[in-house]
Tab-separated table of C-alpha atoms in Angstrom:
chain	number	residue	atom	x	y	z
A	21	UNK	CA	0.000	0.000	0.000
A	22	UNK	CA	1.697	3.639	-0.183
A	23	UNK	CA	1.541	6.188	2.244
A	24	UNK	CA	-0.845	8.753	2.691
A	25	UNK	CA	1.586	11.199	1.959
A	26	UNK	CA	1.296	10.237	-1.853
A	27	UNK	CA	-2.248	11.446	-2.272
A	28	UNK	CA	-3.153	8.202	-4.686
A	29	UNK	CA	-0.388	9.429	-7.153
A	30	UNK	CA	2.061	6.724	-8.512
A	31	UNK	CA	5.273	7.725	-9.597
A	32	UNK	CA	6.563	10.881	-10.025
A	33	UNK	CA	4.985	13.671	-7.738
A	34	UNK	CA	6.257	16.205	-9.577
A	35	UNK	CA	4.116	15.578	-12.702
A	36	UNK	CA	1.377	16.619	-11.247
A	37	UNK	CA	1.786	20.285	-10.360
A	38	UNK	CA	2.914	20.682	-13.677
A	39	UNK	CA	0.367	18.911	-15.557
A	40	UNK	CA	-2.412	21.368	-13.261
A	41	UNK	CA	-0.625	24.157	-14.208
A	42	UNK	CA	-0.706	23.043	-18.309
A	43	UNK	CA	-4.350	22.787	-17.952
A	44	UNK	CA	-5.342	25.585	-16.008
A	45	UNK	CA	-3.161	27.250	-18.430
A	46	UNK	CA	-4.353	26.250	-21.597
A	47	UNK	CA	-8.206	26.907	-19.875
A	48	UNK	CA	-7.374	30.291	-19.222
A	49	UNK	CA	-5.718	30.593	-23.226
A	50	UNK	CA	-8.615	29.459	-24.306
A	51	UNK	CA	-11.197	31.800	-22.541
A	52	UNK	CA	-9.501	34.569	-23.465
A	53	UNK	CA	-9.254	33.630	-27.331
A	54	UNK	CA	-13.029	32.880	-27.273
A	55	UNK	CA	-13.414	36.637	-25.442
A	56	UNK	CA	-11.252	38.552	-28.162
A	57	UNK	CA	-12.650	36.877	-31.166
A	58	UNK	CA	-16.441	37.858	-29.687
A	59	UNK	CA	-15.019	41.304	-29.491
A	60	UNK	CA	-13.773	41.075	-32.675
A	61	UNK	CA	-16.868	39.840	-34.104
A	62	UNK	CA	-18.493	42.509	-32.316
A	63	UNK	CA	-16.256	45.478	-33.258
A	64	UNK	CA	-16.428	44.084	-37.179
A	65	UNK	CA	-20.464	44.889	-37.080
A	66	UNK	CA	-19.638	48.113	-35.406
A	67	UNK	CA	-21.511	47.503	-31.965
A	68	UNK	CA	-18.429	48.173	-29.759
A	69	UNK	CA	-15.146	50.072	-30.964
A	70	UNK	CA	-11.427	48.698	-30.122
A	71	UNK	CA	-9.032	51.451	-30.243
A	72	UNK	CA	-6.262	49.536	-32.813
A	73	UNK	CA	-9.619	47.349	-34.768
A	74	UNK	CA	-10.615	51.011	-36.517
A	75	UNK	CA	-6.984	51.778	-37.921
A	76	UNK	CA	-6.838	47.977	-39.416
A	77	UNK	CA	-10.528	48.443	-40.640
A	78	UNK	CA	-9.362	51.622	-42.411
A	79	UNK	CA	-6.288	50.003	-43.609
A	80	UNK	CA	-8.141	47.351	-45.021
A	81	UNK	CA	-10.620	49.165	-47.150
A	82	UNK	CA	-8.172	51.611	-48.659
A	83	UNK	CA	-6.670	48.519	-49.723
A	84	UNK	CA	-9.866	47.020	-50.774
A	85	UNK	CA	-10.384	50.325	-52.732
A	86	UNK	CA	-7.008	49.224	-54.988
A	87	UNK	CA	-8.234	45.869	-55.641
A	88	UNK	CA	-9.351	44.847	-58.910
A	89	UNK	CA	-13.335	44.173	-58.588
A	90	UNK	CA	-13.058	40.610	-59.754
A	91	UNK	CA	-10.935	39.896	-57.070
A	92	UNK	CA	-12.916	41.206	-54.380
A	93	UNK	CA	-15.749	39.788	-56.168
A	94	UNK	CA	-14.265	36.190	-56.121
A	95	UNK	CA	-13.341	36.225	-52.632
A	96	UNK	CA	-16.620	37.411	-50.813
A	97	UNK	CA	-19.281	36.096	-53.698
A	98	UNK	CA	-20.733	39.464	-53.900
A	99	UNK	CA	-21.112	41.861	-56.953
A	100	UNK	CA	-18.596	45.073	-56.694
A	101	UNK	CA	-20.606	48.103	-58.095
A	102	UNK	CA	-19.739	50.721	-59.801
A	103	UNK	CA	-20.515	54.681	-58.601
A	104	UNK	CA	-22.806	54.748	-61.192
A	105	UNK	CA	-24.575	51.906	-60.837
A	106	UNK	CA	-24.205	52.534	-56.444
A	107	UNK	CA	-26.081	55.692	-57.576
A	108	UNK	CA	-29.016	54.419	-59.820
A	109	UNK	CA	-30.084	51.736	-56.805
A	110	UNK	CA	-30.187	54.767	-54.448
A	111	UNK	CA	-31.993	57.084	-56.277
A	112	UNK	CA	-34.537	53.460	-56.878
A	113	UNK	CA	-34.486	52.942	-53.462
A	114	UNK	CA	-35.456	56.450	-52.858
A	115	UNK	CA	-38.291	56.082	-55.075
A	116	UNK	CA	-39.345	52.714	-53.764
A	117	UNK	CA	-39.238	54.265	-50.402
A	118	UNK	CA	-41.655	57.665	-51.435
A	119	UNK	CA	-44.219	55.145	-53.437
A	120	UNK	CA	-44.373	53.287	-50.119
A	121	UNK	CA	-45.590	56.209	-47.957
A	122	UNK	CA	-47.694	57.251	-50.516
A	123	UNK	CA	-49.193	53.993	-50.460
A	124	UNK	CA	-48.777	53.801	-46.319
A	125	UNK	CA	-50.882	57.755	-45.886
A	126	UNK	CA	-53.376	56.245	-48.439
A	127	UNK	CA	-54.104	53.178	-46.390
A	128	UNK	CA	-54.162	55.078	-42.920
A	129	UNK	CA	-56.809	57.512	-45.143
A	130	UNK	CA	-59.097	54.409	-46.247
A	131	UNK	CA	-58.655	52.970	-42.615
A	132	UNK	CA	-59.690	55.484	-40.783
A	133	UNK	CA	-62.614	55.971	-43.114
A	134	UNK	CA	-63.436	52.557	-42.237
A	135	UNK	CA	-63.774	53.124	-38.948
A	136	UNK	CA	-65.523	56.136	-39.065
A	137	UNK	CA	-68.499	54.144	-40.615
């Protein structure tokens, strides 16, 4: 039988400190990882701001703004516009959006006749 002083540990004691200190190590890594890539997430979609994240953002879309569209285009699957084109969706958007509360105050007008009756 061994002696209490081993603790149920066979062998080497010294293993074991260090082996508790690997994984409360690599728990500790870890946690922190998984907290800086949420804030990364985060800052990427603009809902909190790191200090150093803004300059890279910058950095990466004057970059962006050198690349030839086809590349960009390959790597995120979406269509690169041109200003031009940019500027004919807006001003369709813009008319979109006016038809719609046109159509919205002429609703609220027939509903509220409605319930006048």
């Amino acid at each position: 039988m061994g002696s209490p002083d081993e603790g149920g540990v066979k062998g080497n004691k010294k293993g074991v400190p260090v082996w508790a200190f690997v994984k409360n190590a690599s728990l500790i890594i870890t946690i922190a990882l998984f907290f800086f890539t949420i804030v990364l997430v985060l800052d990427a979609y603009k809902f909190v701001s790191v200090r150093h994240a803004k300059f890279a953002r910058k950095k990466l879309l004057r970059t962006l703004q050198y690349m030839d569209p086809t590349i960009i285009e390959a790597h995120t699957g979406m269509k690169v516009l041109s200003k031009d084109e940019f500027g004919a969706l807006q001003t369709d958007l813009e008319k979109a959006r006016k038809d719609v509360r046109e159509m919205n105050t002429k609703v609220q007008e027939k509903f509220s006749d409605v319930l006048k009756t």
